[in-house]
PDB file of C-alpha atoms and ligand atoms in Angstrom:
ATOM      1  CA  UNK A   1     -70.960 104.668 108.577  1.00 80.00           C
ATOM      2  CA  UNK A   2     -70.977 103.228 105.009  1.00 89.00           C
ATOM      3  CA  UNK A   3     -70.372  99.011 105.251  1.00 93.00           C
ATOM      4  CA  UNK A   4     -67.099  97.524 103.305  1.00 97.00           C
ATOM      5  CA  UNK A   5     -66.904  95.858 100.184  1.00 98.00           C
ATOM      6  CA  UNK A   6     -63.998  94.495  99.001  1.00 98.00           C
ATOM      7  CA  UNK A   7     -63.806  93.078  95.507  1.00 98.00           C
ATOM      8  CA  UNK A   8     -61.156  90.323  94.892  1.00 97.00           C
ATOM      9  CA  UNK A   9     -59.628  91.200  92.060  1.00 96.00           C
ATOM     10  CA  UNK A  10     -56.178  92.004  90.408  1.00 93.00           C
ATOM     11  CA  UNK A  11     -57.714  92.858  87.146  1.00 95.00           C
ATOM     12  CA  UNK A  12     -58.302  96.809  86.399  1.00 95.00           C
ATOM     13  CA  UNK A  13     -60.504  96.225  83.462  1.00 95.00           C
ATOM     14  CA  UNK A  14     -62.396  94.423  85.726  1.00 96.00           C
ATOM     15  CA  UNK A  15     -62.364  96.352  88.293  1.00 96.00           C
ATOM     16  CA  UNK A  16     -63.375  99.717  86.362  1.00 96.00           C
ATOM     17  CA  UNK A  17     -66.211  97.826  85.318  1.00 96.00           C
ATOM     18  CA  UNK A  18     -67.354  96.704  89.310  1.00 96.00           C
ATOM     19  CA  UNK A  19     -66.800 100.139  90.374  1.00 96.00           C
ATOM     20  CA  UNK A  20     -69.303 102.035  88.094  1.00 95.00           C
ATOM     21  CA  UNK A  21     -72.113  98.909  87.780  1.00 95.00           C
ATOM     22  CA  UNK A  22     -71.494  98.869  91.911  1.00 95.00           C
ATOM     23  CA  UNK A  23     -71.928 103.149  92.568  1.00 93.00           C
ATOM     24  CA  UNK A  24     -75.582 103.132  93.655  1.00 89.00           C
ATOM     25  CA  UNK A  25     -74.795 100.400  96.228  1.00 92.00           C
ATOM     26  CA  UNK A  26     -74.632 102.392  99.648  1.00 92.00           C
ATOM     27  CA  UNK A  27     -70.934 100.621 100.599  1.00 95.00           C
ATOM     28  CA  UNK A  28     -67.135 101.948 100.008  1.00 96.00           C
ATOM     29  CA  UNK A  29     -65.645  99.680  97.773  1.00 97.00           C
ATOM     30  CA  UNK A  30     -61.852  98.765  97.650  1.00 97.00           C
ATOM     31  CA  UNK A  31     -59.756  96.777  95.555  1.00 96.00           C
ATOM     32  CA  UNK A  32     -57.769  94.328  96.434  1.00 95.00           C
ATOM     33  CA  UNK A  33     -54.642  96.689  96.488  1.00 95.00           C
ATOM     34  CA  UNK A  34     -56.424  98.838  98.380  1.00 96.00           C
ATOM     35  CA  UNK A  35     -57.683  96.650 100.949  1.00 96.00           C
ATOM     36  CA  UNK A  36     -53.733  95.500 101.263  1.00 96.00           C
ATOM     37  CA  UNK A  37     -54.749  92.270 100.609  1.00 96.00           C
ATOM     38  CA  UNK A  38     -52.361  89.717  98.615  1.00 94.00           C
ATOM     39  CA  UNK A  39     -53.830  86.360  97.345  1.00 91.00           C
ATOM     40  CA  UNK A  40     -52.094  83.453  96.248  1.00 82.00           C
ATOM     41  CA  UNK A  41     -55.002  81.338  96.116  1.00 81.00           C
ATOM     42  CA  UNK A  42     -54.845  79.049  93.552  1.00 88.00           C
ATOM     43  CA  UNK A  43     -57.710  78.904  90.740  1.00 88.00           C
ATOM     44  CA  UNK A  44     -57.870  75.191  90.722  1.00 92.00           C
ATOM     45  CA  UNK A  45     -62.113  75.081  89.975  1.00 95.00           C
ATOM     46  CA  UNK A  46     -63.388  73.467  86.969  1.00 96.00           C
ATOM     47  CA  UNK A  47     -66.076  75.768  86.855  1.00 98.00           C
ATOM     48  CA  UNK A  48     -66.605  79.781  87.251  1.00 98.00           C
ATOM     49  CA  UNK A  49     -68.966  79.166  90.365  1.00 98.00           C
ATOM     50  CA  UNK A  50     -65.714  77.213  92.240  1.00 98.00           C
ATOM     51  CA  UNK A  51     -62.958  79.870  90.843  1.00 98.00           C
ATOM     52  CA  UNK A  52     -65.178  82.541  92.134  1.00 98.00           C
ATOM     53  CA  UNK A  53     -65.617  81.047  95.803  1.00 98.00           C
ATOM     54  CA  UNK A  54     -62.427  80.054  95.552  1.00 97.00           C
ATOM     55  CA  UNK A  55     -60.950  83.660  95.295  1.00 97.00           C
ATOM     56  CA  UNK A  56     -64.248  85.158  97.211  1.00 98.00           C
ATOM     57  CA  UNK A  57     -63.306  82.950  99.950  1.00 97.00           C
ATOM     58  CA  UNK A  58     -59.251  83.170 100.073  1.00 97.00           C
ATOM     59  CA  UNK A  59     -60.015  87.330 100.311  1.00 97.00           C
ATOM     60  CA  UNK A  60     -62.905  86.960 103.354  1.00 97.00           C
ATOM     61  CA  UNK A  61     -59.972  85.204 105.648  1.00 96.00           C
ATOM     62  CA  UNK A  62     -58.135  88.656 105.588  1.00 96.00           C
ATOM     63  CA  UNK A  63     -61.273  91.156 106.422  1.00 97.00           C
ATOM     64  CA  UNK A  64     -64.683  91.364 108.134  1.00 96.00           C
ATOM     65  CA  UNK A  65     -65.889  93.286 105.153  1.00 97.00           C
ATOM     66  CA  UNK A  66     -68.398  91.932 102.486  1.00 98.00           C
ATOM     67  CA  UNK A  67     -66.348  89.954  99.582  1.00 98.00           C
ATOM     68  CA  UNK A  68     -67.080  89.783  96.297  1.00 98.00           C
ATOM     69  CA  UNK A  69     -65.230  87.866  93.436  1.00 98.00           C
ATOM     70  CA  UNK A  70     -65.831  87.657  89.578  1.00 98.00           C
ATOM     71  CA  UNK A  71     -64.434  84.962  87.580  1.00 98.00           C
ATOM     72  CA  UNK A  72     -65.023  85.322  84.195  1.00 98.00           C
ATOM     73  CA  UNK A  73     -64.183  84.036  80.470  1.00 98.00           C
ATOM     74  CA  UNK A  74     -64.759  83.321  76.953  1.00 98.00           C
ATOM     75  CA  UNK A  75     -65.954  80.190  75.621  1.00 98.00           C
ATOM     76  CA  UNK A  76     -65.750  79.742  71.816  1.00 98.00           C
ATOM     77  CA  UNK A  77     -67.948  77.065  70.751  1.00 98.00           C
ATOM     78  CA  UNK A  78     -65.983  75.395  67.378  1.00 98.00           C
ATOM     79  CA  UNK A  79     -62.995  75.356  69.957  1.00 98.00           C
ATOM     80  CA  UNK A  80     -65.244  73.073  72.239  1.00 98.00           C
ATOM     81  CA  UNK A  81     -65.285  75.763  74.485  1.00 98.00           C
ATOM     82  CA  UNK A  82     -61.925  77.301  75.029  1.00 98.00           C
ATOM     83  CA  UNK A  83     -60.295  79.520  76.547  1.00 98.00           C
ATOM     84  CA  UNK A  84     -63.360  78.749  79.070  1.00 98.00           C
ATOM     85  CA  UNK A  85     -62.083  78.673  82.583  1.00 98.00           C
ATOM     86  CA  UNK A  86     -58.601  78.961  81.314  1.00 97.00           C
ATOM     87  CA  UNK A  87     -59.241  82.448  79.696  1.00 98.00           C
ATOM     88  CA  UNK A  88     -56.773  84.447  82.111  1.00 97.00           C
ATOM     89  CA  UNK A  89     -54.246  81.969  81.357  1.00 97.00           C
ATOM     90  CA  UNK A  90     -54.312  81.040  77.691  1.00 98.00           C
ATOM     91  CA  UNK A  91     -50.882  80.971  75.979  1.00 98.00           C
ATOM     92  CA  UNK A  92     -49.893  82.289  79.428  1.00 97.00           C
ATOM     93  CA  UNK A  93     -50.820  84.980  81.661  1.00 95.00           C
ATOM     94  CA  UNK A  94     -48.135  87.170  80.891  1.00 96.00           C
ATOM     95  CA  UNK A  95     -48.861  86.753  76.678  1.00 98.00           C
ATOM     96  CA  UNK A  96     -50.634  89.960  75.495  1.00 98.00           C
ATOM     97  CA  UNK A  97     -53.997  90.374  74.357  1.00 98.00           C
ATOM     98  CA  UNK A  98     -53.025  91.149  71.090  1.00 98.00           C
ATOM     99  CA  UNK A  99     -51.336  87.497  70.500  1.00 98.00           C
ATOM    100  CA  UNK A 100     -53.852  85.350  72.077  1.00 98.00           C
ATOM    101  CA  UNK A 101     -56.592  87.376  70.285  1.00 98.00           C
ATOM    102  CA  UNK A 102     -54.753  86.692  66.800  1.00 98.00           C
ATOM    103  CA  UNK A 103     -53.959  83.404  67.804  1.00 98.00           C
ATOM    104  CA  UNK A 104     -58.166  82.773  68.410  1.00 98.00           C
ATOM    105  CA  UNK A 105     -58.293  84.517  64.985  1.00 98.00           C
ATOM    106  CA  UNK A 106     -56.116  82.203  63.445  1.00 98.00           C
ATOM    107  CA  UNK A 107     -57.347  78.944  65.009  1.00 98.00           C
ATOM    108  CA  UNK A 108     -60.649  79.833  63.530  1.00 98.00           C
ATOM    109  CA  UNK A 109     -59.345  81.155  59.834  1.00 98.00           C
ATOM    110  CA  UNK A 110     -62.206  79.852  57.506  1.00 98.00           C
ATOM    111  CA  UNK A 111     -64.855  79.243  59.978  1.00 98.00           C
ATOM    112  CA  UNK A 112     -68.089  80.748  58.625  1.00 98.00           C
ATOM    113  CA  UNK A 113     -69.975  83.046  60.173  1.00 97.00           C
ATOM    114  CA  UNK A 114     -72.376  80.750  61.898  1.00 98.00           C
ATOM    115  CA  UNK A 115     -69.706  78.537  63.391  1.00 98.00           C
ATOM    116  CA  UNK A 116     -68.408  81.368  65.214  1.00 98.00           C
ATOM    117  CA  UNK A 117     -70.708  81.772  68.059  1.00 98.00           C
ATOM    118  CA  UNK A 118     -68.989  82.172  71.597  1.00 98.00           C
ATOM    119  CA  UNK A 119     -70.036  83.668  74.636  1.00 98.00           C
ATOM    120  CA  UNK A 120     -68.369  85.619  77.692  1.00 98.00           C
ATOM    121  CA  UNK A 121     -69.644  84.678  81.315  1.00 98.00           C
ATOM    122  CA  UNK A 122     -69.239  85.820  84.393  1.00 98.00           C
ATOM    123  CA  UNK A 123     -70.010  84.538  87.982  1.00 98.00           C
ATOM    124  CA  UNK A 124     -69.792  86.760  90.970  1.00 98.00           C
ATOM    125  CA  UNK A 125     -69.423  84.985  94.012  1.00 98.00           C
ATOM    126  CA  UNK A 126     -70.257  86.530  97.535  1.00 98.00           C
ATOM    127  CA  UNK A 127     -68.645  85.772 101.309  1.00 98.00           C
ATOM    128  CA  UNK A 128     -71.038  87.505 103.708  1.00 97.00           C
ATOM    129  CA  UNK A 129     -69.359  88.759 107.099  1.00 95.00           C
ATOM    130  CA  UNK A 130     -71.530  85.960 108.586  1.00 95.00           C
ATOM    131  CA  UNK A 131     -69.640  83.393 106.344  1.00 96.00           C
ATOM    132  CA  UNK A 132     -73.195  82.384 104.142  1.00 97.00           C
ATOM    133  CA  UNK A 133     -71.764  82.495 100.228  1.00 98.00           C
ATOM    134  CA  UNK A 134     -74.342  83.657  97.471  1.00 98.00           C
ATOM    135  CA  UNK A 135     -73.381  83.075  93.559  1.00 98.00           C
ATOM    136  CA  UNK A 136     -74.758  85.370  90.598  1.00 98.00           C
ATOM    137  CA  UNK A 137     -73.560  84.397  86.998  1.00 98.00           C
ATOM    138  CA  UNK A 138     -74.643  86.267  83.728  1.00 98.00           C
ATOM    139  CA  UNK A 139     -73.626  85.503  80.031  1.00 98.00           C
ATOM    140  CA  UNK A 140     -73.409  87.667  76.512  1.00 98.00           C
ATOM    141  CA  UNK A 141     -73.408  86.036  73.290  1.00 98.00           C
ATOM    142  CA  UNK A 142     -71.784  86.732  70.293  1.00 98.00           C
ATOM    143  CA  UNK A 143     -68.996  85.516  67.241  1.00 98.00           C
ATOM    144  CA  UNK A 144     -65.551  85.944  66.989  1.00 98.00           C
ATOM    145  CA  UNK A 145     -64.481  88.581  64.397  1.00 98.00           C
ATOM    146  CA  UNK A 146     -61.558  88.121  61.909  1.00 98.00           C
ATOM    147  CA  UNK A 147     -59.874  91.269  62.881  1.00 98.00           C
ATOM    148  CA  UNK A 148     -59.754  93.267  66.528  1.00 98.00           C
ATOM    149  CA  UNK A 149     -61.721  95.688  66.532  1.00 98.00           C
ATOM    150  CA  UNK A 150     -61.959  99.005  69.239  1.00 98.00           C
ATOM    151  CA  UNK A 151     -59.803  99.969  71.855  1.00 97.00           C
ATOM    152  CA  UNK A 152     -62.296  99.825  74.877  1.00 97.00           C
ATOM    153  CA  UNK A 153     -62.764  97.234  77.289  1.00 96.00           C
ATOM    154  CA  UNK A 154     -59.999  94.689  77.833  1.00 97.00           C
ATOM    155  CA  UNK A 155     -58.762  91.499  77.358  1.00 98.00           C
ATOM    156  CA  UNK A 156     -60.918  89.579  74.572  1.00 98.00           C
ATOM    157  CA  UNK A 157     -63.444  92.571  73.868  1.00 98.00           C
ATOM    158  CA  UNK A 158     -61.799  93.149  70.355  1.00 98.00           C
ATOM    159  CA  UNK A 159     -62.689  89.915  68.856  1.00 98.00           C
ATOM    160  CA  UNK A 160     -66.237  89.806  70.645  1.00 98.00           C
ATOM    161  CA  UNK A 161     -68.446  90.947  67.836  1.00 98.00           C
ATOM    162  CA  UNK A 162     -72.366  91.904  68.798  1.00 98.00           C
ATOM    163  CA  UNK A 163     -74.129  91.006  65.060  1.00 97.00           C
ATOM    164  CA  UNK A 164     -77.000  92.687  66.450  1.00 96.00           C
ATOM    165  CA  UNK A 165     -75.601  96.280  67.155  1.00 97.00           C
ATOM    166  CA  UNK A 166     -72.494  95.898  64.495  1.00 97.00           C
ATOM    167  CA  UNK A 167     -69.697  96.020  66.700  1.00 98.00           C
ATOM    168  CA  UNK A 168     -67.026  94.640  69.156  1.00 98.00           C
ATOM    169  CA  UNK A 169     -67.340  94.700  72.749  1.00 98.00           C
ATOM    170  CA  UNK A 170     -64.363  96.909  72.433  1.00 98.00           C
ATOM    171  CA  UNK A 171     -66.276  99.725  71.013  1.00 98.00           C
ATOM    172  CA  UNK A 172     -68.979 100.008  73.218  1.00 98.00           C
ATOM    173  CA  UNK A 173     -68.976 102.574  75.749  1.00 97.00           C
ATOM    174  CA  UNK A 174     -68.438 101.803  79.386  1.00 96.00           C
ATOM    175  CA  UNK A 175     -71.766 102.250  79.929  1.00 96.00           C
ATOM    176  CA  UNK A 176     -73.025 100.644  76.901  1.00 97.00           C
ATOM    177  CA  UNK A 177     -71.371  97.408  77.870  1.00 97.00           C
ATOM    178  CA  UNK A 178     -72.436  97.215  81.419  1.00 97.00           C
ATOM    179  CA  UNK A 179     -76.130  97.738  80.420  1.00 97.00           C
ATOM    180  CA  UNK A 180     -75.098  93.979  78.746  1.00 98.00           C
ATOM    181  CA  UNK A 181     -72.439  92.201  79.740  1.00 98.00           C
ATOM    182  CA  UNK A 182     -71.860  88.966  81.557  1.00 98.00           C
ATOM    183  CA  UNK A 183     -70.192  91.142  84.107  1.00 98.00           C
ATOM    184  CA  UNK A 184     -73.057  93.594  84.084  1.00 98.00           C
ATOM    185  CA  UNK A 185     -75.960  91.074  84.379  1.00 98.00           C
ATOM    186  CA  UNK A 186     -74.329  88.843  87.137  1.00 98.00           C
ATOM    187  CA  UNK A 187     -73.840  91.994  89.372  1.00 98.00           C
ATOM    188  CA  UNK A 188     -77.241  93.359  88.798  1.00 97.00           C
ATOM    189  CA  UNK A 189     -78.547  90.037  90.262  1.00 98.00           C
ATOM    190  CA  UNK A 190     -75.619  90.068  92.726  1.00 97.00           C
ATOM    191  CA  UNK A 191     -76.731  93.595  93.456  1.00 96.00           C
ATOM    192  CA  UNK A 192     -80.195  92.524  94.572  1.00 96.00           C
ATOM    193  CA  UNK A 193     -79.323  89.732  96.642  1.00 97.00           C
ATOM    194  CA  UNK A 194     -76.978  91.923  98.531  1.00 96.00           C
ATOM    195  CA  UNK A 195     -79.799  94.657  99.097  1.00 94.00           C
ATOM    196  CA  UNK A 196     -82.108  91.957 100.537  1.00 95.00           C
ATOM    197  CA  UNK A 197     -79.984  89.444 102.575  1.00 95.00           C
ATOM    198  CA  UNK A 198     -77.596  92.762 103.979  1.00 93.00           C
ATOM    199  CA  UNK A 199     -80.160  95.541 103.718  1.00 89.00           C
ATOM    200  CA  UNK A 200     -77.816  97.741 101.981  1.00 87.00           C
TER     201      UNK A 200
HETATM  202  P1  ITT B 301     -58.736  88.055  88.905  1.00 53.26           P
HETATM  203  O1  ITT B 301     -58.715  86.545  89.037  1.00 53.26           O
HETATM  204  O2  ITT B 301     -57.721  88.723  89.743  1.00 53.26           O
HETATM  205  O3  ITT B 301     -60.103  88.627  89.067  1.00 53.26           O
HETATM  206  P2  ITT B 301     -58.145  87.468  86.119  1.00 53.26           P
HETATM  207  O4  ITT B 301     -57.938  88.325  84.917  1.00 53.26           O
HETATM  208  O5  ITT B 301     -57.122  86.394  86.403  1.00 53.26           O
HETATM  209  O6  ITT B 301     -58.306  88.427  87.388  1.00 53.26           O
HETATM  210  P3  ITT B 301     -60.176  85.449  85.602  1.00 53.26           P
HETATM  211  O7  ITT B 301     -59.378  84.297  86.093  1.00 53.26           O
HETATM  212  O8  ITT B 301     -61.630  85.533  85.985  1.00 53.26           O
HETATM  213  O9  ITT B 301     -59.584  86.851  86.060  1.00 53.26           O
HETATM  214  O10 ITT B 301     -60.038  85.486  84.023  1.00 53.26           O
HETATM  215  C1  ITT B 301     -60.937  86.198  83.274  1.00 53.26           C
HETATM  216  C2  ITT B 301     -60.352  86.402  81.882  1.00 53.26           C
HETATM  217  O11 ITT B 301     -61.423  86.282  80.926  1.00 53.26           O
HETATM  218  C3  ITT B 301     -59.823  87.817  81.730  1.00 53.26           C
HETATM  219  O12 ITT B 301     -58.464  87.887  82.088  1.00 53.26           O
HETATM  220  C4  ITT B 301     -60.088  88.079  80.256  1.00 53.26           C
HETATM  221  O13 ITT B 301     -59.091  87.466  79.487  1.00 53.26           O
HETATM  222  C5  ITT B 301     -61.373  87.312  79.989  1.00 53.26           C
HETATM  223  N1  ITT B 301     -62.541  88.199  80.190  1.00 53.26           N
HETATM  224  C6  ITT B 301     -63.428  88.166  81.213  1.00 53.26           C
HETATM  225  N2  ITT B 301     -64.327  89.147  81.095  1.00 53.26           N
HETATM  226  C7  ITT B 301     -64.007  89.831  79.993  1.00 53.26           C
HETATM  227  C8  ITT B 301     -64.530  90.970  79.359  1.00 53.26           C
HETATM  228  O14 ITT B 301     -65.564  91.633  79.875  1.00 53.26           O
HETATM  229  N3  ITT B 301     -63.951  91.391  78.248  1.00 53.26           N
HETATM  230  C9  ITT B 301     -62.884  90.753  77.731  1.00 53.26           C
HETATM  231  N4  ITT B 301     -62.296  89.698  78.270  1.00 53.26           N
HETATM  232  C10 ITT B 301     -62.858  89.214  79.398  1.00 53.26           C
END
């Protein structure tokens, strides 16, 4: 029989992503929705490695299964780092995309090119069924556009401009932005330390 993984999220674009990067991995995978978990944890970390136990962690106490949890976000370097670990919650959870993206745009109205540069990361943490933790995090540069751009991805992908291939984040493919992303590169590394501490 096929082991459990349960990844805790409540973000779809997230877990789209998981799903597809995760296929070759021989486990079922479930949401947290699926699993019929509900967590209230609270993401009081200062950093993506705590946020990312923290949630990991508040998941394992309602399953046996393998955990996994991403925390994730954009840090803008003219804005000393913000959103950062506030990226979820920036002018509010419930504020759309398309205001706190124009809001970003604004707050940076003027700033040359070269004083754009930001980055998204990502850290995956892990909760083994034998309670050891593992932590994977991966990052993917870029600027902040003037405009959005591309109707892929989620949340900041379209002000997340790639110089290098002349685009947002929103207007790569699925597949093109797993190859990568923050997201992508932390669960590749995830990925292996799951296949040689679990075998799978
Ligand atoms: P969970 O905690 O339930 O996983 P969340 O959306 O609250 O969902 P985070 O606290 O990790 O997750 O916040 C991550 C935020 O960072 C996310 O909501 C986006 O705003 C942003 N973000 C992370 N990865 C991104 C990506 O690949 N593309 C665009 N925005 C991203």
């Amino acid at each position: 029989m096929k082991r459990k993984l349960v990844f805790a999220t409540g973000n779809e674009g997230k877990m789209r992503e998981i799903r597809e990067i995760l296929k070759e991995l021989d486990v079922e995978i479930y949401s947290l929705k699926e699993a019929g978990i509900q967590l209230d944890a609270e993401e009081n970390g200062t950093t993506f490695e705590e946020n990312a136990l923290i949630k990991a962690r508040a998941a394992a106490e309602h399953t046996d299964a393998i955990v996994l949890a991403d925390d994730s976000g954009l840090e803008i370097d003219y804005l000393g780092g913000e959103p950062g670990v506030y990226s979820a919650r920036y002018l509010g959870e419930d504020t759309s995309y398309r205001i706190k993206n124009q809001n970003l745009i604004d707050r940076l109205e003027g700033v040359p090119e070269e004083k754009r540069t930001a980055r998204f990361v990502c850290v995956i943490a892990a909760v083994l069924p034998d309670g050891r933790t593992l932590t994977s995090r991966g990052t993917i540069e870029g600027i902040i556009g003037t405009e959005e751009r591309g109707e892929g991805g989620f949340g900041y992908d379209p002000i997340f401009f790639l110089p290098e291939y002349g685009c947002s984040t929103a207007e790569l493919s699925m597949e093109q932005k797993n190859e990568i992303s923050h997201r992508g590169r932390a669960l590749c590394e995830m990925k292996e330390m799951l296949r040689r501490e679990l075998q799978l």
